[in-house]
Amino acid sequence: MTDKYEQVIELAKRRGFLWNSFELYGGTAGFYDYGPLGAMLKRRVENIWREIFVINEGYYEIESPTIGIEDVFIASGHVGGFSDPLTECQKCNEAFRADHLVGDVVDNPDTLSADDLTVVIGKHNIKCPECGGALGKVYEFNLMFKTSIGPGGKRAGYLRPETAQGMFVDFPRLLKFYRDRLPFGVTQIGKAYRNEISPRQGVIRLREFTQAEAEIFIDPRDKTHPKFSEISDIALILYSQEGQARGSSEKRTIKEAVQNGIIAHEFLGYCLARTYQFLIRVGVSPEKLRFRQHMKDEMAHYAVDCWDAEIQSDRFGWVEVVGIADRTDYDLKAHAKQSETELNVHVSYDKPVRIERFAVKPNMGILGPRFKGKAGKIANALKLLKSEDLSGEIIEVVVDGEVIQVDRGAVSFENISEEVHGETIIPHVIEPSFGIDRITYSLLEHSYFEEEAKAEEEEEEGKRIVLRLPPEVAPVQAAVLPLLTRNELINPANEIVKALRKAGILVTFDDAGTVGRRYRRNDEIGTPFSITVDYQTLEDGTVTIRDRDTMKQVRACIDGIEDNIYDLIYRGKSFDEAGRKV
RNA sequence: GCACCGAUGGUCUAGUGGCUAUGACUUUAGCCUUCCAAGCUAAUAACUCGGGUUCAAAUCCCGAUCGGUGCACCA
């Protein structure tokens, strides 16, 4: 039975949207080429994303390397956590997660290395759960592609598994760029790589894919959004944690959802709404789009709240295409620790605050000669003491597990009153992360229609395949067709092509075969408008414009046709306004 | 990575241990044609790859690759 996926992929292959990569050499799973129409479609999707997140929100785009150094992915957790310890049965060859198998005999299997796990399996005589056969050596399968930087292979490099880390790593520079003020956002559209064990589901799970991500750094104490009112009335289909427990989703406005605590805060709600607007605009069907909240155990431990935009696909069911998470200060803290660099922001108070505090001043002139190398640590420990700790003649502090006694005379202290102008905070990160390939596939699927088309005076019905892509994402935006293959019609058609190209409209010219066949050809690739030059054109300088979806036609002047088409594509001009009815 | 199933022009497909490997659609060239594909003429174009069995393999066997399904995996 052919399902919609097959139909869409067949069309995509045949007409130059999507091709299996390296087909010449037999192909490789998990890689797809975008053909001429697919690449243009994807580019238009990306550009609408830019319009919304870069231009409208002011989150500038950066571009960081697709190869990252090891430190970056140690900090992000991908080196340690992005791999799974696997072991295979020597008898039936079934693969298992080694850490899962030893869960009953060890308390903390996550912390064990592959070698440790091999030892544990041997010691406890753990056998294959399927057939009872012996288990092989445990090995780490890391989902990152590894490479080496420079000659000698000494320095490890990894193809990035997400674009996000490049933006976290640039945090100090970005903070300066945005002149030390929160909130600010930064975006990146680019390739990411994951060496999937077994990629299936065609274009849904790729080893190389395109992400569009925004990292928005906000003040953790203020998760409201200044433009919240612009979107608060938008209603989304929400599949919340409670909804999933009940097994039903519900439609709610963003405002309601935030007020009722379903969505954690305004900022996240705002991102959900903009995501919705983006997806609808590029051609996802609203009824096949929902927002699913991560369950508590599914969410990363540091995340406050996380929502996935999911699109319904005929074959694959609900497919995650966007993840929107409040990642708190996790990433910045992790990179701060790994790089031993502070990653924070000084936030000024509206008015300086006067505070009283107790200050301990160790006398380094005494401590230094006496304690030598330990003096610094001792001084820091002393500074943390409270006034009641300093009452005796001998003061005790614990440094590295050792109790140190310090003479009272080596320490002075006082109550200080000072003005504080602000404080240092680590921003929280809101991260909407888009899978551009999945979105591009989804909108092909949602745009794909087969209909029984019947010419008015014909008896027989034929199948019409039409991609109802929104005009602004359609790879080919207009087709210019002389009604017949005659020079007197071809010449004015060429003039129209020239005018449209000058206006930045991607246009094709086609004079092969009957005009009906050419309309169908263009329907199939989603060309929204066809302009036909006929004999009346020669008399009064008008042409017909045909609408892909309704197959209706209007007559309009050649003069100004480029503005007419431009307005139809980009300015939401209705087709009826484009000319007079035929 | 395992198991099962599959792989024939661009697309879909027929087919058999043996002649030049079906057919349709598409495409190209030309004819025809005054608005919704498949009217005429012609042309182009395929047995996934490697090995084996055989006089002979696209066909049988083995392996690989890719695709589908199930298991496992999916930050």
XYZ file of C-alpha atoms (C1' of nucleotides) in Angstrom:
657
model
C 0.000 0.000 0.000
C 1.368 3.385 -0.853
C 1.113 5.896 1.923
C 1.590 9.604 1.793
C 5.256 9.408 2.697
C 5.897 7.268 -0.350
C 3.929 9.582 -2.590
C 5.709 12.653 -1.302
C 9.166 11.080 -1.495
C 8.459 9.797 -4.994
C 7.477 13.269 -6.123
C 10.386 14.842 -4.241
C 12.811 12.497 -5.914
C 11.354 12.839 -9.382
C 11.046 16.599 -9.406
C 14.297 17.493 -7.707
C 13.441 18.214 -4.086
C 15.135 15.390 -2.191
C 17.616 12.774 -3.265
C 19.332 10.033 -1.392
C 22.962 11.112 -1.089
C 25.783 9.286 -2.878
C 23.267 7.371 -4.979
C 25.915 6.949 -7.654
C 27.845 4.754 -5.240
C 24.857 2.954 -3.785
C 23.802 5.534 -1.235
C 24.416 5.901 2.487
C 21.744 5.832 5.144
C 21.100 9.050 7.016
C 22.174 11.470 4.302
C 19.982 13.342 1.852
C 20.731 15.854 -0.888
C 18.432 18.759 -1.498
C 17.951 18.995 -5.249
C 17.403 22.279 -7.078
C 13.834 22.778 -5.906
C 14.446 21.353 -2.442
C 17.421 23.581 -1.768
C 15.421 26.641 -2.770
C 12.449 25.556 -0.665
C 14.662 25.005 2.352
C 16.397 28.333 1.834
C 13.053 30.109 1.784
C 12.040 28.371 5.011
C 15.284 29.488 6.623
C 14.779 33.020 5.416
C 11.330 33.225 6.960
C 12.870 31.969 10.184
C 15.426 34.768 9.892
C 12.702 37.286 9.292
C 10.942 36.261 12.486
C 13.799 35.580 14.877
C 16.663 37.676 13.550
C 14.931 40.695 12.073
C 11.791 40.882 14.170
C 13.324 39.889 17.511
C 16.746 41.397 16.895
C 18.585 38.209 17.748
C 21.605 38.555 15.511
C 22.876 35.530 13.683
C 26.388 34.214 14.125
C 28.300 31.433 12.434
C 30.648 29.211 14.376
C 32.663 26.206 13.216
C 30.963 22.889 12.656
C 34.021 21.207 14.176
C 34.433 21.736 17.870
C 37.281 21.073 20.244
C 37.040 18.499 22.987
C 36.728 20.963 25.880
C 33.514 22.349 24.448
C 31.863 18.953 24.382
C 33.249 17.903 27.726
C 31.534 20.978 29.155
C 28.318 20.330 27.256
C 28.268 16.743 28.450
C 28.363 15.299 24.954
C 31.700 13.552 25.377
C 30.591 11.746 28.505
C 26.861 11.633 28.150
C 26.230 11.459 24.451
C 27.471 7.920 24.228
C 26.030 4.670 25.404
C 27.899 1.650 26.692
C 26.840 -1.264 24.530
C 27.529 -4.960 24.802
C 26.569 -7.673 22.409
C 25.583 -11.260 23.007
C 28.185 -13.568 21.480
C 25.507 -16.100 20.688
C 22.525 -14.207 19.309
C 24.333 -10.919 18.552
C 21.674 -8.861 20.246
C 22.986 -5.482 21.476
C 22.196 -4.227 24.969
C 22.842 -1.201 27.052
C 25.487 -2.466 29.473
C 24.580 0.076 32.164
C 20.991 -1.161 32.097
C 22.027 -4.788 32.530
C 24.064 -4.178 35.675
C 21.411 -1.951 37.270
C 20.400 -4.683 39.726
C 23.859 -5.410 41.072
C 25.434 -1.952 41.101
C 24.032 1.239 42.582
C 25.479 3.753 40.182
C 25.969 2.127 36.772
C 26.050 5.527 35.045
C 29.388 6.344 36.602
C 31.168 3.201 35.443
C 33.454 3.133 32.450
C 33.154 0.564 29.700
C 35.971 -1.468 31.223
C 34.372 -1.300 34.677
C 31.139 -2.548 33.188
C 32.904 -5.420 31.472
C 34.383 -6.408 34.838
C 31.032 -6.151 36.625
C 29.332 -8.277 33.988
C 32.046 -10.914 34.317
C 32.041 -10.898 38.125
C 28.280 -11.228 38.442
C 28.069 -13.643 35.570
C 25.435 -11.612 33.761
C 24.116 -13.326 30.663
C 22.202 -12.263 27.617
C 18.614 -11.552 28.702
C 17.314 -12.904 25.411
C 19.082 -16.221 25.000
C 21.337 -16.629 28.028
C 24.509 -16.453 25.937
C 27.767 -14.864 27.033
C 28.132 -11.115 26.653
C 31.014 -9.467 24.851
C 33.292 -6.642 25.874
C 31.523 -3.378 26.623
C 32.288 -0.540 24.253
C 31.262 3.081 24.153
C 29.248 4.134 21.186
C 29.428 7.898 20.969
C 26.923 9.604 18.752
C 29.411 12.321 17.825
C 31.576 12.028 14.739
C 35.149 12.236 15.879
C 38.081 13.620 13.947
C 41.480 15.050 14.743
C 42.724 18.597 14.420
C 46.100 19.186 12.864
C 48.762 16.609 12.034
C 49.595 13.759 14.326
C 46.037 13.179 15.398
C 46.844 14.332 18.901
C 44.109 16.858 19.296
C 40.571 15.526 19.195
C 37.870 17.343 17.304
C 34.188 16.548 17.014
C 31.588 17.466 14.485
C 29.110 19.429 16.505
C 25.968 17.543 17.494
C 24.068 20.825 17.864
C 24.721 24.425 16.915
C 24.003 25.695 20.424
C 27.450 25.293 21.949
C 28.996 27.756 19.509
C 26.735 30.426 20.910
C 27.419 29.583 24.546
C 31.139 29.636 23.950
C 30.888 33.118 22.452
C 28.965 34.403 25.458
C 31.599 36.893 26.706
C 31.962 38.455 23.252
C 28.238 38.505 22.707
C 27.644 40.165 26.055
C 30.024 42.971 25.037
C 28.376 43.199 21.623
C 25.025 43.744 23.314
C 26.661 46.275 25.642
C 26.417 44.318 28.878
C 22.658 44.270 29.069
C 20.088 41.538 29.405
C 18.110 40.170 27.789
C 19.758 39.478 24.464
C 19.494 36.706 21.964
C 21.699 35.145 19.357
C 20.859 32.711 16.586
C 22.578 30.301 14.318
C 21.435 28.301 11.334
C 23.744 25.515 10.387
C 24.611 21.890 10.092
C 24.859 19.497 13.004
C 25.965 15.882 12.964
C 24.997 12.789 14.874
C 26.320 9.371 14.050
C 23.028 7.594 14.524
C 23.338 3.886 15.144
C 20.601 3.054 12.736
C 18.960 5.947 10.959
C 15.545 5.086 9.628
C 12.511 7.025 8.603
C 14.218 8.671 5.658
C 14.542 12.376 5.995
C 13.179 12.389 9.558
C 16.361 11.056 11.103
C 19.533 12.212 9.467
C 23.190 11.926 10.328
C 23.776 15.420 9.015
C 21.004 17.921 9.467
C 20.263 21.612 9.664
C 19.324 23.290 12.889
C 18.104 26.803 13.454
C 18.607 27.698 17.063
C 18.199 30.776 19.207
C 19.818 31.198 22.591
C 18.172 33.967 24.522
C 19.964 35.082 27.656
C 17.603 36.528 30.229
C 17.610 37.725 33.806
C 16.537 34.697 35.878
C 14.456 36.901 38.146
C 12.377 38.297 35.334
C 10.921 35.829 32.884
C 8.249 38.125 31.576
C 8.356 39.297 27.974
C 7.863 42.919 26.923
C 5.968 41.930 23.788
C 3.845 39.286 25.493
C 0.608 41.157 24.816
C 1.241 40.927 21.064
C 0.825 37.166 21.128
C -1.080 36.397 24.320
C -4.378 35.768 22.524
C -2.970 33.154 20.169
C -4.496 29.774 20.909
C -2.381 26.656 20.586
C -3.101 22.978 20.887
C -1.286 22.105 24.097
C -0.478 18.575 25.158
C 0.645 19.267 28.680
C 2.001 16.890 31.305
C -1.502 16.615 32.752
C -2.931 16.254 29.271
C -0.616 13.357 28.525
C -1.591 11.698 31.792
C -5.219 12.018 30.688
C -4.414 11.274 27.072
C -5.940 14.415 25.601
C -4.719 17.747 24.354
C -6.556 21.032 24.606
C -6.652 24.342 22.844
C -5.759 27.300 25.002
C -4.561 30.832 24.581
C -0.991 31.533 25.626
C -2.302 33.954 28.212
C -4.467 31.302 29.883
C -1.734 28.718 29.781
C 0.786 30.992 31.454
C -1.730 32.220 34.030
C -2.693 28.675 34.933
C 0.918 27.630 35.205
C 0.705 25.136 32.356
C 3.480 27.008 30.597
C 6.130 27.984 33.135
C 6.409 31.665 32.258
C 5.715 34.420 29.738
C 9.031 34.157 27.941
C 8.534 30.525 27.111
C 4.944 31.241 26.099
C 6.174 33.974 23.799
C 8.578 31.578 22.098
C 5.825 29.005 21.644
C 3.653 31.599 19.959
C 6.367 32.800 17.572
C 7.168 29.191 16.765
C 3.523 28.604 15.948
C 3.433 31.642 13.683
C 6.574 30.528 11.902
C 5.381 26.986 11.282
C 1.987 28.066 10.008
C 3.536 30.653 7.747
C 5.839 28.166 6.026
C 2.922 25.840 5.342
C 2.355 23.455 8.236
C -1.339 22.659 8.717
C -2.560 24.141 12.028
C -4.649 21.077 12.842
C -1.585 18.887 12.451
C 0.496 20.895 14.890
C 0.601 20.617 18.637
C 2.869 21.573 21.493
C 3.809 18.746 23.813
C 5.311 19.376 27.196
C 8.151 17.152 28.288
C 7.270 14.879 31.156
C 9.214 15.408 34.360
C 11.388 12.334 33.871
C 11.941 13.156 30.216
C 13.227 16.640 30.842
C 16.897 17.287 31.454
C 17.414 17.619 35.192
C 18.329 21.297 34.972
C 15.466 22.369 32.748
C 12.548 24.255 34.222
C 10.129 23.538 31.437
C 10.363 22.192 27.933
C 7.903 22.049 25.056
C 8.227 20.348 21.706
C 6.368 21.468 18.651
C 5.152 18.274 17.039
C 3.837 17.870 13.544
C 1.591 15.038 12.536
C 2.920 12.953 9.708
C 0.903 10.380 7.857
C 3.428 7.610 8.369
C 5.455 8.618 11.410
C 2.743 10.009 13.658
C 3.660 13.011 15.796
C 7.179 14.091 14.941
C 9.190 16.507 17.051
C 10.300 19.423 14.915
C 11.075 22.126 17.473
C 12.207 21.988 21.081
C 11.694 25.027 23.276
C 13.385 24.830 26.652
C 14.251 26.937 29.624
C 17.766 25.583 30.179
C 18.384 27.838 33.199
C 22.057 28.652 33.860
C 23.223 25.105 33.197
C 25.201 25.690 30.020
C 26.950 28.848 31.127
C 27.882 27.267 34.439
C 29.237 24.199 32.704
C 31.419 26.266 30.369
C 32.475 28.521 33.231
C 33.690 25.507 35.122
C 35.415 23.859 32.183
C 37.104 27.053 30.988
C 37.730 28.392 34.505
C 36.298 31.704 33.380
C 33.431 33.578 34.943
C 30.435 33.772 32.635
C 28.073 36.228 34.203
C 26.525 39.671 33.937
C 26.625 42.591 36.296
C 23.135 43.912 36.717
C 22.753 47.407 38.124
C 20.104 48.269 40.665
C 17.810 51.174 39.931
C 19.189 52.858 43.033
C 22.362 51.923 44.879
C 21.649 49.982 48.029
C 23.445 50.635 51.298
C 24.244 47.477 53.151
C 25.934 46.705 56.426
C 28.232 43.780 56.457
C 30.787 42.189 58.644
C 34.237 42.002 57.084
C 37.159 39.900 58.159
C 40.606 41.108 57.206
C 43.330 38.493 57.572
C 46.742 39.970 58.136
C 48.788 38.428 55.407
C 51.976 39.822 56.882
C 51.579 37.297 59.693
C 49.777 34.468 57.871
C 52.099 34.415 54.902
C 55.401 33.665 56.657
C 53.703 31.300 59.067
C 51.622 29.130 56.715
C 53.467 29.639 53.446
C 51.587 27.979 50.568
C 48.442 27.373 52.574
C 48.106 31.015 53.568
C 45.830 31.944 50.693
C 43.310 29.212 51.380
C 43.366 29.954 55.092
C 42.705 33.612 54.429
C 39.722 32.750 52.255
C 38.363 30.471 54.970
C 38.780 33.210 57.545
C 36.844 35.672 55.388
C 33.795 33.439 55.537
C 33.662 33.465 59.335
C 30.992 35.295 61.287
C 31.651 37.637 64.166
C 30.722 34.991 66.775
C 33.411 32.675 65.392
C 36.082 35.226 66.206
C 35.504 35.613 69.938
C 38.318 33.391 71.279
C 42.066 33.967 71.365
C 42.600 31.090 68.959
C 40.530 30.888 65.814
C 40.010 27.575 64.105
C 39.351 27.040 60.441
C 39.207 23.884 58.404
C 41.251 23.847 55.210
C 41.371 20.763 53.022
C 40.123 18.665 55.942
C 42.858 19.933 58.261
C 42.058 22.012 61.337
C 44.247 25.087 61.411
C 44.672 27.284 64.428
C 45.279 30.976 63.904
C 46.145 33.543 66.540
C 43.478 36.110 67.118
C 46.080 38.797 66.439
C 46.528 37.736 62.850
C 42.966 38.742 62.001
C 41.191 42.067 62.201
C 37.504 42.640 61.540
C 34.987 45.393 61.342
C 31.446 46.247 60.375
C 31.419 47.996 57.044
C 28.658 50.076 55.583
C 28.888 50.317 51.821
C 26.924 51.181 48.735
C 26.201 48.343 46.370
C 25.295 49.327 42.812
C 24.226 46.001 41.515
C 24.943 42.349 41.534
C 26.445 39.658 39.416
C 24.123 37.044 38.018
C 24.350 34.117 35.652
C 21.721 34.540 32.963
C 19.194 31.861 32.206
C 18.902 30.597 28.677
C 15.716 30.133 26.710
C 16.404 27.928 23.720
C 14.082 27.367 20.791
C 15.730 24.790 18.554
C 14.327 24.014 15.105
C 14.929 20.962 12.926
C 14.785 22.567 9.499
C 14.870 19.306 7.552
C 11.924 17.835 9.391
C 9.994 21.048 8.958
C 10.765 21.140 5.241
C 9.626 17.552 4.817
C 6.498 18.167 6.874
C 5.374 21.074 4.820
C 5.858 19.058 1.650
C 3.646 16.384 3.159
C 1.040 18.847 4.359
C 1.045 20.602 0.990
C 0.660 17.436 -1.026
C -2.762 16.842 -2.485
C -4.067 14.492 -5.091
C -7.418 15.448 -6.426
C -9.765 14.282 -9.075
C -9.616 17.075 -11.576
C -12.239 17.273 -14.260
C -12.121 19.608 -17.169
C -15.486 21.188 -17.647
C -16.512 19.495 -20.825
C -14.674 16.243 -20.378
C -16.093 13.042 -19.140
C -12.972 11.439 -17.846
C -11.462 12.407 -14.572
C -7.741 12.665 -14.183
C -5.597 12.825 -11.139
C -4.144 16.224 -10.350
C -1.173 16.342 -8.015
C -0.727 19.737 -6.457
C 1.629 21.085 -3.843
C -0.226 23.813 -2.053
C 2.893 25.519 -0.767
C 2.502 29.052 0.523
C 3.585 31.331 -2.351
C 6.482 32.778 -0.385
C 8.090 29.367 0.200
C 7.383 27.868 -3.248
C 10.719 27.318 -4.974
C 9.380 28.453 -8.337
C 7.112 31.423 -7.869
C 5.717 31.945 -11.339
C 5.617 30.203 -14.697
C 5.313 32.081 -17.948
C 3.596 30.110 -20.683
C 2.899 31.066 -24.275
C -0.390 29.429 -25.113
C 1.049 27.991 -28.306
C 4.552 27.447 -29.573
C 4.522 30.437 -31.854
C 7.034 33.211 -32.010
C 4.468 35.978 -31.769
C 3.480 34.569 -28.366
C 6.950 33.514 -27.249
C 8.435 36.977 -27.663
C 6.125 38.825 -25.271
C 6.437 35.900 -22.865
C 10.181 36.383 -22.776
C 9.684 40.048 -21.970
C 7.524 39.091 -19.005
C 10.142 36.622 -17.780
C 12.723 39.382 -17.894
C 10.539 41.806 -15.944
C 9.736 39.263 -13.231
C 13.377 38.273 -12.801
C 14.318 41.889 -12.418
C 11.817 42.069 -9.559
C 13.552 39.145 -7.844
C 10.865 36.610 -8.649
C 12.025 33.110 -9.522
C 10.272 32.310 -12.770
C 10.335 29.565 -15.366
C 9.438 29.647 -19.017
C 7.795 26.632 -20.603
C 6.434 26.214 -24.112
C 6.499 22.436 -24.475
C 3.277 20.597 -25.163
C -0.228 21.709 -24.414
C -0.829 24.433 -21.905
C -2.817 22.068 -19.709
C 0.131 19.769 -19.363
C 2.326 22.688 -18.390
C -0.171 23.798 -15.747
C -0.066 20.305 -14.242
C 3.686 20.238 -14.281
C 3.739 23.450 -12.325
C 1.014 22.305 -9.952
C 3.205 19.393 -9.022
C 6.107 21.536 -7.905
C 3.857 24.076 -6.215
C 4.288 27.032 -8.577
C 1.579 29.344 -7.259
C 0.980 31.459 -10.372
C 1.054 30.781 -14.087
C 1.004 33.603 -16.577
C -0.278 32.713 -20.021
C 0.282 34.777 -23.136
C -2.467 34.320 -25.733
C -3.692 36.063 -28.852
C -5.636 38.609 -26.877
C -2.291 39.694 -25.419
C -1.279 40.903 -28.842
C -4.449 42.976 -29.098
C -4.715 44.614 -25.689
C -1.512 43.871 -23.750
C -3.137 41.670 -21.130
C -2.326 38.143 -20.004
C -4.092 35.606 -17.861
C -2.862 34.717 -14.397
C -3.864 31.312 -13.111
C -4.094 30.440 -9.461
C -2.625 27.045 -8.636
C -5.056 26.145 -5.878
C -8.358 27.138 -7.429
C -7.322 26.867 -11.091
C -9.174 30.151 -11.577
C -7.898 32.792 -13.926
C -7.905 36.562 -14.084
C -6.782 38.916 -16.834
C -4.218 41.525 -16.006
C -1.988 43.993 -17.842
C 1.543 43.092 -18.801
C 2.394 46.573 -17.703
C 3.229 46.321 -14.002
C 2.887 42.543 -13.965
C 6.006 42.216 -11.801
C 4.476 44.328 -9.019
C 1.220 42.474 -9.366
C 2.892 39.087 -8.920
C 5.165 40.383 -6.176
C 2.174 41.587 -4.203
C 0.439 38.245 -4.690
C 3.456 36.375 -3.372
C 4.665 38.593 -0.557
C 2.054 41.169 0.338
C -0.978 38.966 0.777
C -2.826 40.497 -2.164
C -5.863 38.355 -2.884
C -6.087 36.660 -6.239
C -9.361 38.385 -7.110
C -7.629 41.742 -6.855
C -4.965 40.733 -9.350
C -7.132 41.335 -12.405
C -10.602 40.979 -13.779
C -12.299 37.643 -13.847
C -12.155 35.550 -16.969
C 23.904 -3.672 15.208
C 20.453 -8.258 14.843
C 16.115 -10.768 12.336
C 12.629 -10.960 8.224
C 11.234 -8.957 3.417
C 12.607 -6.304 -0.908
C 15.913 -3.925 -5.004
C 14.635 -4.036 -13.279
C 15.150 2.986 -17.588
C 13.985 9.513 -14.455
C 9.172 7.246 -12.076
C 6.035 2.930 -11.652
C 6.259 -1.933 -13.326
C 6.273 -7.289 -16.408
C 9.359 -11.193 -16.604
C 12.200 -15.937 -17.234
C 18.782 -20.392 -15.902
C 19.247 -19.403 -22.783
C 17.419 -15.043 -29.016
C 17.801 -7.863 -29.374
C 14.813 -7.715 -21.268
C 8.091 -6.016 -21.088
C 4.813 -2.047 -20.852
C 3.064 2.675 -19.172
C 4.132 7.538 -17.743
C 8.103 11.111 -18.002
C 11.950 13.436 -20.881
C 14.069 15.194 -25.758
C 13.272 16.582 -31.156
C 9.438 17.575 -34.490
C 4.186 17.804 -36.008
C -0.615 19.215 -34.271
C -2.920 22.464 -30.910
C -6.677 29.456 -29.135
C -6.584 27.675 -21.562
C -6.306 22.711 -17.762
C -1.617 16.585 -18.799
C -1.353 11.494 -21.415
C -3.310 13.212 -30.378
C 0.731 11.780 -34.113
C 6.043 10.511 -35.517
C 10.721 9.448 -33.762
C 14.637 9.212 -30.140
C 17.046 8.624 -25.326
C 17.105 5.517 -21.133
C 17.325 -0.039 -16.674
C 18.343 -5.695 -14.433
C 22.170 -2.179 -6.955
C 27.395 -3.824 -6.263
C 31.128 -7.833 -5.484
C 32.103 -12.982 -5.425
C 30.510 -18.093 -6.448
C 27.788 -22.259 -9.106
C 26.979 -23.075 -14.522
C 28.381 -24.067 -21.319
C 25.283 -19.844 -19.981
C 23.205 -15.744 -14.152
C 19.248 -9.920 -14.319
C 17.198 -14.967 -12.682
C 20.184 -19.827 -8.233
C 23.805 -19.345 -3.793
C 26.965 -16.172 -0.484
C 28.455 -11.344 1.045
C 28.032 -6.016 0.877
C 25.062 -1.596 0.064
C 20.460 0.753 0.100
C 15.114 0.667 1.368
C 10.886 -1.249 4.396
C 9.190 -3.726 8.998
C 10.189 -5.606 14.120
C 13.946 -5.451 18.272
C 17.678 -2.262 20.320
C 19.000 2.945 20.077
C 17.074 8.068 19.509
C 21.592 13.972 23.909
